[in-house]
PDB file of C-alpha atoms and ligand atoms in Angstrom:
ATOM      1  CA  MET A   1       0.000   0.000   0.000  1.00 98.00           C
ATOM      2  CA  ARG A   2       1.345   3.430  -0.937  1.00 98.00           C
ATOM      3  CA  LEU A   3       1.137   6.004   1.815  1.00 98.00           C
ATOM      4  CA  ILE A   4       1.014   9.627   0.673  1.00 98.00           C
ATOM      5  CA  THR A   5       0.792  12.898   2.561  1.00 98.00           C
ATOM      6  CA  GLU A   6       1.639  15.597  -0.013  1.00 98.00           C
ATOM      7  CA  LEU A   7      -1.016  16.852  -2.361  1.00 98.00           C
ATOM      8  CA  SER A   8       1.380  16.880  -5.350  1.00 98.00           C
ATOM      9  CA  ALA A   9       2.315  13.188  -4.827  1.00 98.00           C
ATOM     10  CA  TRP A  10      -1.376  12.317  -4.400  1.00 98.00           C
ATOM     11  CA  ARG A  11      -2.247  13.969  -7.733  1.00 98.00           C
ATOM     12  CA  CYS A  12       0.776  12.295  -9.353  1.00 98.00           C
ATOM     13  CA  PHE A  13      -0.265   8.823  -8.153  1.00 98.00           C
ATOM     14  CA  ALA A  14      -3.767   9.220  -9.633  1.00 98.00           C
ATOM     15  CA  ASP A  15      -2.329  10.632 -12.901  1.00 98.00           C
ATOM     16  CA  GLU A  16       0.066   7.680 -13.197  1.00 98.00           C
ATOM     17  CA  GLN A  17      -2.721   5.154 -12.646  1.00 98.00           C
ATOM     18  CA  ARG A  18      -4.913   6.777 -15.284  1.00 98.00           C
ATOM     19  CA  GLY A  19      -1.868   6.880 -17.598  1.00 98.00           C
ATOM     20  CA  LEU A  20      -1.541   3.117 -17.154  1.00 98.00           C
ATOM     21  CA  GLY A  21      -5.175   2.745 -18.252  1.00 98.00           C
ATOM     22  CA  ARG A  22      -6.423   1.905 -14.763  1.00 98.00           C
ATOM     23  CA  ARG A  23      -9.611   3.188 -13.168  1.00 98.00           C
ATOM     24  CA  VAL A  24      -9.209   4.943  -9.849  1.00 98.00           C
ATOM     25  CA  GLY A  25     -11.902   4.309  -7.217  1.00 98.00           C
ATOM     26  CA  LEU A  26     -12.109   6.826  -4.385  1.00 99.00           C
ATOM     27  CA  VAL A  27     -13.131   6.094  -0.813  1.00 99.00           C
ATOM     28  CA  ALA A  28     -13.078   9.339   1.205  1.00 99.00           C
ATOM     29  CA  THR A  29     -12.966   8.874   4.986  1.00 98.00           C
ATOM     30  CA  MET A  30     -12.257  10.676   8.221  1.00 98.00           C
ATOM     31  CA  GLY A  31     -10.515   7.609   9.612  1.00 98.00           C
ATOM     32  CA  ALA A  32     -11.453   5.423  12.603  1.00 97.00           C
ATOM     33  CA  LEU A  33     -12.032   2.849   9.881  1.00 98.00           C
ATOM     34  CA  HIS A  34     -14.541   0.053  10.438  1.00 98.00           C
ATOM     35  CA  ALA A  35     -16.335  -2.630   8.451  1.00 98.00           C
ATOM     36  CA  GLY A  36     -18.552   0.014   6.807  1.00 98.00           C
ATOM     37  CA  HIS A  37     -15.456   1.612   5.239  1.00 98.00           C
ATOM     38  CA  ALA A  38     -14.141  -1.853   4.367  1.00 98.00           C
ATOM     39  CA  SER A  39     -17.388  -2.491   2.447  1.00 98.00           C
ATOM     40  CA  LEU A  40     -16.807   0.669   0.358  1.00 98.00           C
ATOM     41  CA  ILE A  41     -13.238  -0.463  -0.347  1.00 98.00           C
ATOM     42  CA  GLN A  42     -14.541  -3.919  -1.287  1.00 98.00           C
ATOM     43  CA  ALA A  43     -17.112  -2.369  -3.645  1.00 98.00           C
ATOM     44  CA  ALA A  44     -14.278  -0.490  -5.389  1.00 98.00           C
ATOM     45  CA  LYS A  45     -12.244  -3.683  -5.638  1.00 98.00           C
ATOM     46  CA  ASP A  46     -15.252  -5.563  -7.022  1.00 98.00           C
ATOM     47  CA  HIS A  47     -15.358  -2.961  -9.814  1.00 98.00           C
ATOM     48  CA  GLY A  48     -11.665  -3.651 -10.484  1.00 98.00           C
ATOM     49  CA  ASP A  49     -10.596  -0.135  -9.464  1.00 98.00           C
ATOM     50  CA  VAL A  50      -7.232   0.907  -8.093  1.00 98.00           C
ATOM     51  CA  VAL A  51      -8.445   1.943  -4.637  1.00 99.00           C
ATOM     52  CA  LEU A  52      -7.357   5.326  -3.356  1.00 99.00           C
ATOM     53  CA  ALA A  53      -8.640   6.099   0.137  1.00 99.00           C
ATOM     54  CA  THR A  54      -8.291   9.467   1.822  1.00 99.00           C
ATOM     55  CA  LEU A  55      -8.134   9.938   5.578  1.00 98.00           C
ATOM     56  CA  PHE A  56      -8.663  13.506   6.699  1.00 98.00           C
ATOM     57  CA  VAL A  57     -10.604  14.705   9.745  1.00 98.00           C
ATOM     58  CA  ASN A  58     -12.044  17.755   8.072  1.00 98.00           C
ATOM     59  CA  PRO A  59     -12.435  20.541  10.647  1.00 98.00           C
ATOM     60  CA  ARG A  60     -14.628  22.598   8.313  1.00 97.00           C
ATOM     61  CA  GLN A  61     -17.523  20.155   8.675  1.00 97.00           C
ATOM     62  CA  PHE A  62     -17.627  20.378  12.485  1.00 96.00           C
ATOM     63  CA  HIS A  63     -19.522  23.398  13.757  1.00 88.00           C
ATOM     64  CA  ASP A  64     -18.768  22.379  17.320  1.00 90.00           C
ATOM     65  CA  GLY A  65     -15.118  22.432  18.483  1.00 93.00           C
ATOM     66  CA  ALA A  66     -15.801  19.863  21.230  1.00 93.00           C
ATOM     67  CA  ASP A  67     -17.239  17.442  18.657  1.00 93.00           C
ATOM     68  CA  LEU A  68     -14.095  17.861  16.526  1.00 96.00           C
ATOM     69  CA  ALA A  69     -11.816  17.292  19.533  1.00 96.00           C
ATOM     70  CA  ALA A  70     -13.737  14.160  20.532  1.00 94.00           C
ATOM     71  CA  TYR A  71     -13.799  12.668  17.027  1.00 96.00           C
ATOM     72  CA  PRO A  72     -12.044   9.263  17.227  1.00 96.00           C
ATOM     73  CA  ARG A  73      -8.551   9.063  15.754  1.00 97.00           C
ATOM     74  CA  ASN A  74      -6.596   5.833  15.350  1.00 96.00           C
ATOM     75  CA  LEU A  75      -3.913   6.063  12.668  1.00 97.00           C
ATOM     76  CA  PRO A  76      -2.104   2.775  13.483  1.00 98.00           C
ATOM     77  CA  GLY A  77      -5.420   0.889  13.439  1.00 98.00           C
ATOM     78  CA  ASP A  78      -6.461   2.663  10.228  1.00 98.00           C
ATOM     79  CA  LEU A  79      -3.219   1.719   8.474  1.00 98.00           C
ATOM     80  CA  ALA A  80      -3.777  -1.930   9.405  1.00 98.00           C
ATOM     81  CA  THR A  81      -7.447  -1.875   8.305  1.00 98.00           C
ATOM     82  CA  ALA A  82      -6.646  -0.103   5.037  1.00 98.00           C
ATOM     83  CA  ARG A  83      -3.912  -2.641   4.243  1.00 98.00           C
ATOM     84  CA  ALA A  84      -6.072  -5.627   5.196  1.00 98.00           C
ATOM     85  CA  SER A  85      -8.985  -4.287   3.120  1.00 98.00           C
ATOM     86  CA  GLY A  86      -6.824  -3.943   0.022  1.00 98.00           C
ATOM     87  CA  VAL A  87      -6.410  -0.167  -0.313  1.00 98.00           C
ATOM     88  CA  ASP A  88      -3.759   0.540  -2.958  1.00 98.00           C
ATOM     89  CA  CYS A  89      -2.980   4.074  -1.848  1.00 98.00           C
ATOM     90  CA  LEU A  90      -3.856   5.769   1.419  1.00 98.00           C
ATOM     91  CA  VAL A  91      -3.684   9.569   1.395  1.00 98.00           C
ATOM     92  CA  THR A  92      -3.451  11.364   4.736  1.00 98.00           C
ATOM     93  CA  PRO A  93      -3.220  15.008   3.670  1.00 98.00           C
ATOM     94  CA  THR A  94      -2.134  17.682   6.104  1.00 98.00           C
ATOM     95  CA  LEU A  95      -4.408  20.451   7.308  1.00 98.00           C
ATOM     96  CA  ALA A  96      -1.916  22.976   5.876  1.00 98.00           C
ATOM     97  CA  GLU A  97      -2.367  21.550   2.377  1.00 97.00           C
ATOM     98  CA  MET A  98      -6.120  21.004   2.570  1.00 98.00           C
ATOM     99  CA  TRP A  99      -7.080  24.307   4.199  1.00 98.00           C
ATOM    100  CA  PRO A 100      -4.030  26.600   4.262  1.00 97.00           C
ATOM    101  CA  SER A 101      -5.884  29.492   5.894  1.00 97.00           C
ATOM    102  CA  TYR A 102      -7.539  27.408   8.654  1.00 96.00           C
ATOM    103  CA  PRO A 103      -8.848  28.427  11.213  1.00 95.00           C
ATOM    104  CA  ALA A 104      -9.586  31.566   9.172  1.00 95.00           C
ATOM    105  CA  PRO A 105     -12.325  30.864   6.602  1.00 91.00           C
ATOM    106  CA  THR A 106     -11.203  29.627   3.207  1.00 92.00           C
ATOM    107  CA  PRO A 107     -12.224  32.083   0.457  1.00 94.00           C
ATOM    108  CA  THR A 108     -13.914  29.351  -1.609  1.00 97.00           C
ATOM    109  CA  THR A 109     -16.822  27.340  -0.233  1.00 97.00           C
ATOM    110  CA  VAL A 110     -19.049  24.871  -2.060  1.00 98.00           C
ATOM    111  CA  SER A 111     -22.678  25.058  -0.894  1.00 98.00           C
ATOM    112  CA  VAL A 112     -25.509  22.841  -2.058  1.00 98.00           C
ATOM    113  CA  HIS A 113     -28.496  25.007  -1.169  1.00 97.00           C
ATOM    114  CA  GLY A 114     -31.845  23.528  -0.258  1.00 95.00           C
ATOM    115  CA  LEU A 115     -30.695  20.011   0.566  1.00 96.00           C
ATOM    116  CA  ASP A 116     -28.342  21.475   3.170  1.00 95.00           C
ATOM    117  CA  GLU A 117     -31.065  23.306   5.096  1.00 95.00           C
ATOM    118  CA  VAL A 118     -32.971  20.377   6.580  1.00 97.00           C
ATOM    119  CA  LEU A 119     -32.265  17.503   9.007  1.00 98.00           C
ATOM    120  CA  GLU A 120     -28.458  17.322   9.541  1.00 96.00           C
ATOM    121  CA  GLY A 121     -28.080  20.713   7.888  1.00 96.00           C
ATOM    122  CA  ALA A 122     -30.576  22.368  10.242  1.00 95.00           C
ATOM    123  CA  GLY A 123     -28.933  20.958  13.367  1.00 93.00           C
ATOM    124  CA  ARG A 124     -25.319  21.452  12.300  1.00 94.00           C
ATOM    125  CA  PRO A 125     -24.942  24.850  10.615  1.00 93.00           C
ATOM    126  CA  GLY A 126     -22.180  24.874   7.979  1.00 95.00           C
ATOM    127  CA  HIS A 127     -21.708  21.105   8.179  1.00 97.00           C
ATOM    128  CA  PHE A 128     -22.630  20.386   4.577  1.00 98.00           C
ATOM    129  CA  ASP A 129     -20.627  23.377   3.271  1.00 98.00           C
ATOM    130  CA  GLY A 130     -17.619  21.743   4.916  1.00 98.00           C
ATOM    131  CA  VAL A 131     -18.479  18.334   3.466  1.00 98.00           C
ATOM    132  CA  ALA A 132     -19.154  19.625  -0.065  1.00 98.00           C
ATOM    133  CA  SER A 133     -16.005  21.777  -0.039  1.00 98.00           C
ATOM    134  CA  VAL A 134     -13.690  18.986   1.090  1.00 98.00           C
ATOM    135  CA  VAL A 135     -15.254  16.383  -1.218  1.00 99.00           C
ATOM    136  CA  ALA A 136     -14.937  18.812  -4.154  1.00 98.00           C
ATOM    137  CA  LYS A 137     -11.248  19.278  -3.366  1.00 98.00           C
ATOM    138  CA  ILE A 138     -10.661  15.528  -2.947  1.00 99.00           C
ATOM    139  CA  LEU A 139     -12.410  14.841  -6.280  1.00 98.00           C
ATOM    140  CA  ALA A 140     -10.435  17.617  -7.993  1.00 98.00           C
ATOM    141  CA  VAL A 141      -7.082  16.255  -6.836  1.00 98.00           C
ATOM    142  CA  THR A 142      -7.902  12.559  -7.352  1.00 98.00           C
ATOM    143  CA  GLY A 143      -9.918  12.632 -10.581  1.00 98.00           C
ATOM    144  CA  PRO A 144     -11.460   9.234  -9.788  1.00 98.00           C
ATOM    145  CA  CYS A 145     -13.548   7.218 -12.185  1.00 98.00           C
ATOM    146  CA  ARG A 146     -15.874   6.183  -9.367  1.00 98.00           C
ATOM    147  CA  ALA A 147     -16.439   7.456  -5.834  1.00 99.00           C
ATOM    148  CA  TYR A 148     -17.958   5.222  -3.151  1.00 99.00           C
ATOM    149  CA  PHE A 149     -20.115   6.709  -0.390  1.00 98.00           C
ATOM    150  CA  GLY A 150     -22.222   4.936   2.224  1.00 98.00           C
ATOM    151  CA  GLU A 151     -25.994   5.250   2.514  1.00 98.00           C
ATOM    152  CA  LYS A 152     -25.648   5.635   6.293  1.00 98.00           C
ATOM    153  CA  ASP A 153     -24.977   9.311   5.536  1.00 98.00           C
ATOM    154  CA  PHE A 154     -27.969   9.406   3.206  1.00 98.00           C
ATOM    155  CA  GLN A 155     -28.249  13.207   3.114  1.00 98.00           C
ATOM    156  CA  GLN A 156     -24.501  13.574   2.513  1.00 98.00           C
ATOM    157  CA  LEU A 157     -24.814  11.136  -0.389  1.00 98.00           C
ATOM    158  CA  ALA A 158     -27.598  13.272  -1.913  1.00 98.00           C
ATOM    159  CA  ILE A 159     -25.566  16.462  -1.454  1.00 98.00           C
ATOM    160  CA  VAL A 160     -22.485  14.933  -3.069  1.00 98.00           C
ATOM    161  CA  ARG A 161     -24.656  13.632  -5.939  1.00 98.00           C
ATOM    162  CA  GLN A 162     -26.125  17.107  -6.527  1.00 98.00           C
ATOM    163  CA  MET A 163     -22.690  18.743  -6.374  1.00 98.00           C
ATOM    164  CA  ILE A 164     -21.198  16.233  -8.838  1.00 98.00           C
ATOM    165  CA  HIS A 165     -24.075  16.948 -11.207  1.00 98.00           C
ATOM    166  CA  ASP A 166     -23.993  20.737 -10.869  1.00 98.00           C
ATOM    167  CA  LEU A 167     -20.193  21.108 -11.083  1.00 98.00           C
ATOM    168  CA  ALA A 168     -19.894  18.439 -13.811  1.00 98.00           C
ATOM    169  CA  PHE A 169     -17.336  16.288 -12.018  1.00 98.00           C
ATOM    170  CA  ASP A 170     -16.574  13.383 -14.342  1.00 98.00           C
ATOM    171  CA  VAL A 171     -17.135  10.635 -11.765  1.00 98.00           C
ATOM    172  CA  ASP A 172     -19.701   7.910 -11.143  1.00 98.00           C
ATOM    173  CA  LEU A 173     -21.065   8.095  -7.621  1.00 98.00           C
ATOM    174  CA  VAL A 174     -21.710   4.659  -6.133  1.00 98.00           C
ATOM    175  CA  GLY A 175     -23.996   4.563  -3.074  1.00 98.00           C
ATOM    176  CA  CYS A 176     -23.301   1.521  -0.866  1.00 98.00           C
ATOM    177  CA  PRO A 177     -25.671  -0.133   1.649  1.00 98.00           C
ATOM    178  CA  ILE A 178     -25.492   0.534   5.380  1.00 98.00           C
ATOM    179  CA  VAL A 179     -23.415  -1.997   7.302  1.00 98.00           C
ATOM    180  CA  ARG A 180     -24.743  -2.943  10.743  1.00 98.00           C
ATOM    181  CA  ASP A 181     -23.238  -4.627  13.756  1.00 98.00           C
ATOM    182  CA  VAL A 182     -24.769  -7.962  14.827  1.00 97.00           C
ATOM    183  CA  ASP A 183     -27.028  -6.069  17.265  1.00 96.00           C
ATOM    184  CA  GLY A 184     -28.308  -3.844  14.418  1.00 98.00           C
ATOM    185  CA  LEU A 185     -26.455  -0.619  15.254  1.00 98.00           C
ATOM    186  CA  ALA A 186     -25.350   1.091  12.032  1.00 98.00           C
ATOM    187  CA  LEU A 187     -21.553   1.175  11.906  1.00 98.00           C
ATOM    188  CA  SER A 188     -20.147   4.625  12.568  1.00 97.00           C
ATOM    189  CA  SER A 189     -16.733   5.861  13.623  1.00 96.00           C
ATOM    190  CA  ARG A 190     -18.493   7.478  16.590  1.00 96.00           C
ATOM    191  CA  ASN A 191     -19.715   4.130  17.997  1.00 97.00           C
ATOM    192  CA  VAL A 192     -16.392   3.659  19.843  1.00 95.00           C
ATOM    193  CA  LEU A 193     -17.388   6.651  21.997  1.00 96.00           C
ATOM    194  CA  LEU A 194     -20.473   4.844  23.361  1.00 97.00           C
ATOM    195  CA  GLY A 195     -20.404   3.225  26.796  1.00 97.00           C
ATOM    196  CA  ALA A 196     -22.273  -0.060  27.309  1.00 97.00           C
ATOM    197  CA  ASP A 197     -25.499   1.579  28.509  1.00 96.00           C
ATOM    198  CA  ALA A 198     -25.453   4.238  25.761  1.00 97.00           C
ATOM    199  CA  ARG A 199     -24.900   1.577  23.153  1.00 97.00           C
ATOM    200  CA  ARG A 200     -27.863  -0.424  24.437  1.00 97.00           C
ATOM    201  CA  ARG A 201     -30.102   2.651  24.290  1.00 97.00           C
ATOM    202  CA  ALA A 202     -28.753   3.566  20.826  1.00 98.00           C
ATOM    203  CA  LEU A 203     -30.226   0.340  19.438  1.00 98.00           C
ATOM    204  CA  ALA A 204     -33.605   2.094  19.505  1.00 98.00           C
ATOM    205  CA  LEU A 205     -32.539   3.933  16.324  1.00 98.00           C
ATOM    206  CA  ASN A 206     -32.369   0.669  14.387  1.00 98.00           C
ATOM    207  CA  ARG A 207     -35.460  -0.682  16.156  1.00 98.00           C
ATOM    208  CA  SER A 208     -37.528   2.331  15.165  1.00 98.00           C
ATOM    209  CA  LEU A 209     -36.435   2.024  11.533  1.00 98.00           C
ATOM    210  CA  ARG A 210     -37.151  -1.713  11.374  1.00 98.00           C
ATOM    211  CA  ALA A 211     -40.640  -1.026  12.738  1.00 97.00           C
ATOM    212  CA  VAL A 212     -41.492   1.437   9.948  1.00 98.00           C
ATOM    213  CA  GLU A 213     -39.642  -0.415   7.192  1.00 96.00           C
ATOM    214  CA  SER A 214     -41.739  -3.525   7.660  1.00 89.00           C
ATOM    215  CA  ARG A 215     -45.175  -1.923   7.232  1.00 93.00           C
ATOM    216  CA  ARG A 216     -47.011   0.336   4.824  1.00 95.00           C
ATOM    217  CA  ALA A 217     -48.527   3.378   6.510  1.00 96.00           C
ATOM    218  CA  SER A 218     -49.082   7.105   6.088  1.00 97.00           C
ATOM    219  CA  ALA A 219     -46.249   9.573   6.731  1.00 97.00           C
ATOM    220  CA  SER A 220     -47.683  10.683  10.070  1.00 97.00           C
ATOM    221  CA  GLU A 221     -48.227   7.101  11.230  1.00 97.00           C
ATOM    222  CA  HIS A 222     -44.589   6.318  10.412  1.00 98.00           C
ATOM    223  CA  ARG A 223     -43.452   9.463  12.242  1.00 98.00           C
ATOM    224  CA  ALA A 224     -45.495   8.494  15.289  1.00 98.00           C
ATOM    225  CA  THR A 225     -43.936   5.000  15.320  1.00 98.00           C
ATOM    226  CA  LEU A 226     -40.411   6.409  15.089  1.00 98.00           C
ATOM    227  CA  ALA A 227     -41.075   8.957  17.847  1.00 97.00           C
ATOM    228  CA  ARG A 228     -42.688   6.383  20.145  1.00 97.00           C
ATOM    229  CA  ILE A 229     -39.817   3.866  19.924  1.00 97.00           C
ATOM    230  CA  LEU A 230     -37.106   6.513  20.251  1.00 97.00           C
ATOM    231  CA  GLY A 231     -39.033   8.130  23.128  1.00 95.00           C
ATOM    232  CA  GLU A 232     -39.056   4.855  25.063  1.00 96.00           C
ATOM    233  CA  ALA A 233     -35.238   4.677  24.957  1.00 95.00           C
ATOM    234  CA  ASP A 234     -34.377   7.948  26.713  1.00 88.00           C
ATOM    235  CA  LEU A 235     -32.460   9.451  23.785  1.00 94.00           C
ATOM    236  CA  ASP A 236     -32.005  13.143  23.008  1.00 97.00           C
ATOM    237  CA  VAL A 237     -33.784  12.958  19.635  1.00 98.00           C
ATOM    238  CA  ALA A 238     -32.757  15.544  17.026  1.00 97.00           C
ATOM    239  CA  TYR A 239     -35.256  14.400  14.391  1.00 98.00           C
ATOM    240  CA  ALA A 240     -37.413  11.441  13.410  1.00 98.00           C
ATOM    241  CA  GLU A 241     -38.643  12.308   9.937  1.00 98.00           C
ATOM    242  CA  VAL A 242     -40.115  10.776   6.821  1.00 98.00           C
ATOM    243  CA  VAL A 243     -38.914  12.588   3.712  1.00 98.00           C
ATOM    244  CA  ASP A 244     -38.847  12.425  -0.043  1.00 98.00           C
ATOM    245  CA  PRO A 245     -35.625  10.487  -0.811  1.00 97.00           C
ATOM    246  CA  VAL A 246     -34.551  12.967  -3.501  1.00 96.00           C
ATOM    247  CA  THR A 247     -35.695  16.424  -2.343  1.00 96.00           C
ATOM    248  CA  PHE A 248     -35.719  15.649   1.407  1.00 97.00           C
ATOM    249  CA  ALA A 249     -39.030  17.543   1.682  1.00 97.00           C
ATOM    250  CA  PRO A 250     -41.157  16.165   4.543  1.00 97.00           C
ATOM    251  CA  CYS A 251     -43.781  13.716   3.263  1.00 98.00           C
ATOM    252  CA  ALA A 252     -47.434  14.502   3.840  1.00 96.00           C
ATOM    253  CA  ASP A 253     -50.394  12.245   4.554  1.00 95.00           C
ATOM    254  CA  GLY A 254     -51.849  11.337   1.204  1.00 93.00           C
ATOM    255  CA  ASP A 255     -48.385  10.774  -0.313  1.00 95.00           C
ATOM    256  CA  ASP A 256     -47.890   7.300  -1.744  1.00 95.00           C
ATOM    257  CA  GLY A 257     -44.793   5.324  -2.671  1.00 95.00           C
ATOM    258  CA  GLU A 258     -41.170   5.205  -1.583  1.00 96.00           C
ATOM    259  CA  ALA A 259     -39.834   7.565   1.071  1.00 98.00           C
ATOM    260  CA  ARG A 260     -36.960   7.604   3.537  1.00 98.00           C
ATOM    261  CA  ALA A 261     -37.185   7.462   7.307  1.00 98.00           C
ATOM    262  CA  MET A 262     -34.367   9.534   8.816  1.00 98.00           C
ATOM    263  CA  VAL A 263     -33.462   9.536  12.515  1.00 98.00           C
ATOM    264  CA  ALA A 264     -30.797  11.311  14.562  1.00 98.00           C
ATOM    265  CA  ALA A 265     -30.201  11.413  18.285  1.00 98.00           C
ATOM    266  CA  ARG A 266     -27.576  12.209  20.875  1.00 96.00           C
ATOM    267  CA  VAL A 267     -26.860   9.315  23.192  1.00 97.00           C
ATOM    268  CA  ASP A 268     -24.813  10.438  26.197  1.00 95.00           C
ATOM    269  CA  GLY A 269     -23.487  13.292  24.027  1.00 93.00           C
ATOM    270  CA  VAL A 270     -22.619  11.105  21.011  1.00 95.00           C
ATOM    271  CA  ARG A 271     -24.534  12.101  17.872  1.00 95.00           C
ATOM    272  CA  LEU A 272     -25.769   9.137  15.826  1.00 98.00           C
ATOM    273  CA  ILE A 273     -27.777   9.021  12.594  1.00 98.00           C
ATOM    274  CA  ASP A 274     -29.508   6.226  10.717  1.00 98.00           C
ATOM    275  CA  ASN A 275     -32.090   5.801   7.970  1.00 98.00           C
ATOM    276  CA  ALA A 276     -34.129   3.232   6.052  1.00 98.00           C
ATOM    277  CA  PRO A 277     -36.491   3.075   3.080  1.00 98.00           C
ATOM    278  CA  VAL A 278     -40.215   3.151   3.898  1.00 98.00           C
ATOM    279  CA  THR A 279     -43.376   2.740   1.888  1.00 97.00           C
ATOM    280  CA  LEU A 280     -46.175   5.268   2.217  1.00 97.00           C
ATOM    281  CA  VAL A 281     -49.838   4.640   1.636  1.00 94.00           C
ATOM    282  CA  GLY A 282     -52.023   7.717   1.420  1.00 84.00           C
ATOM    283  CA  ARG A 283     -55.194   7.672   3.491  1.00 66.00           C
ATOM    284  CA  GLU A 284     -58.347   6.742   1.638  1.00 51.00           C
ATOM    285  CA  GLY A 285     -61.085   9.323   1.020  1.00 39.00           C
TER     286      GLY A 285
HETATM  287  O1  PAF B   1     -18.430  10.688   5.547  1.00 87.93           O
HETATM  288  C1  PAF B   1     -17.331  11.138   5.936  1.00 87.93           C
HETATM  289  O2  PAF B   1     -16.538  10.454   6.566  1.00 87.93           O
HETATM  290  C2  PAF B   1     -16.974  12.578   5.629  1.00 87.93           C
HETATM  291  O3  PAF B   1     -18.091  13.391   5.700  1.00 87.93           O
HETATM  292  C3  PAF B   1     -16.247  12.750   4.272  1.00 87.93           C
HETATM  293  C4  PAF B   1     -17.144  12.349   3.115  1.00 87.93           C
HETATM  294  C5  PAF B   1     -14.988  11.906   4.265  1.00 87.93           C
HETATM  295  C6  PAF B   1     -15.845  14.200   4.076  1.00 87.93           C
HETATM  296  O4  PAF B   1     -14.992  14.638   5.077  1.00 87.93           O
END
């Protein structure tokens, strides 16, 4: 596995691979790698890509300094996981190269308006500007053929898709299914921050989604189910919503068809998100 820190060497590696007629597959991460990341890497390998993974804890997507400080970091573990998963090149860029002016604002920001105003965007001001800006820079330097993002961050996936479309990045975006632990908790780098009791209570996120996924109901019935199950688990719920999976507009009673249930909660100060597809049936009459 090649290990690269400098932006020029990173660009050079991707150029060389393209020059050799290979397809570069990008897996962008903030580290604390787990089986969810490994599944993205595997998806890239299944496509026959040369896998370039980035590891950069992007401060611009944290609006809360304490959240940034607490974000798990484990470089030795990440190197081992990246190697074992078959990453061809791991890029760990420096803050000075990614955001030279940080902590002062960077003059250029990529914003995906509309999608960034609801759910995660409403609760974490500036979060999606930080995500879109860093992903744009990573795509610009890498020039991948395909980029692999997980559906666990379903709103992030939609924002990246919109940005790729609007800025005409020449890359195929591949959305990959959520990976869950045996107890059903969606894998997240933040899970290592959960104590045993918090982890047990956090399972309500998955439980609430399984309850709505398995039945057809109106939007408000689904919302009530989500709220009831999360409410029973003593979580600090940020949202429990049923939205259009493309526009993220809240669904109304009377809407039919496919929608997305989106939940977020703080569990002992650790913010967790999860989501699942749901089917809506509009009320009769
Ligand atoms: O999903 C993440 O880990 C981050 O938001 C990403 C896409 C690597 C950008 O920093």
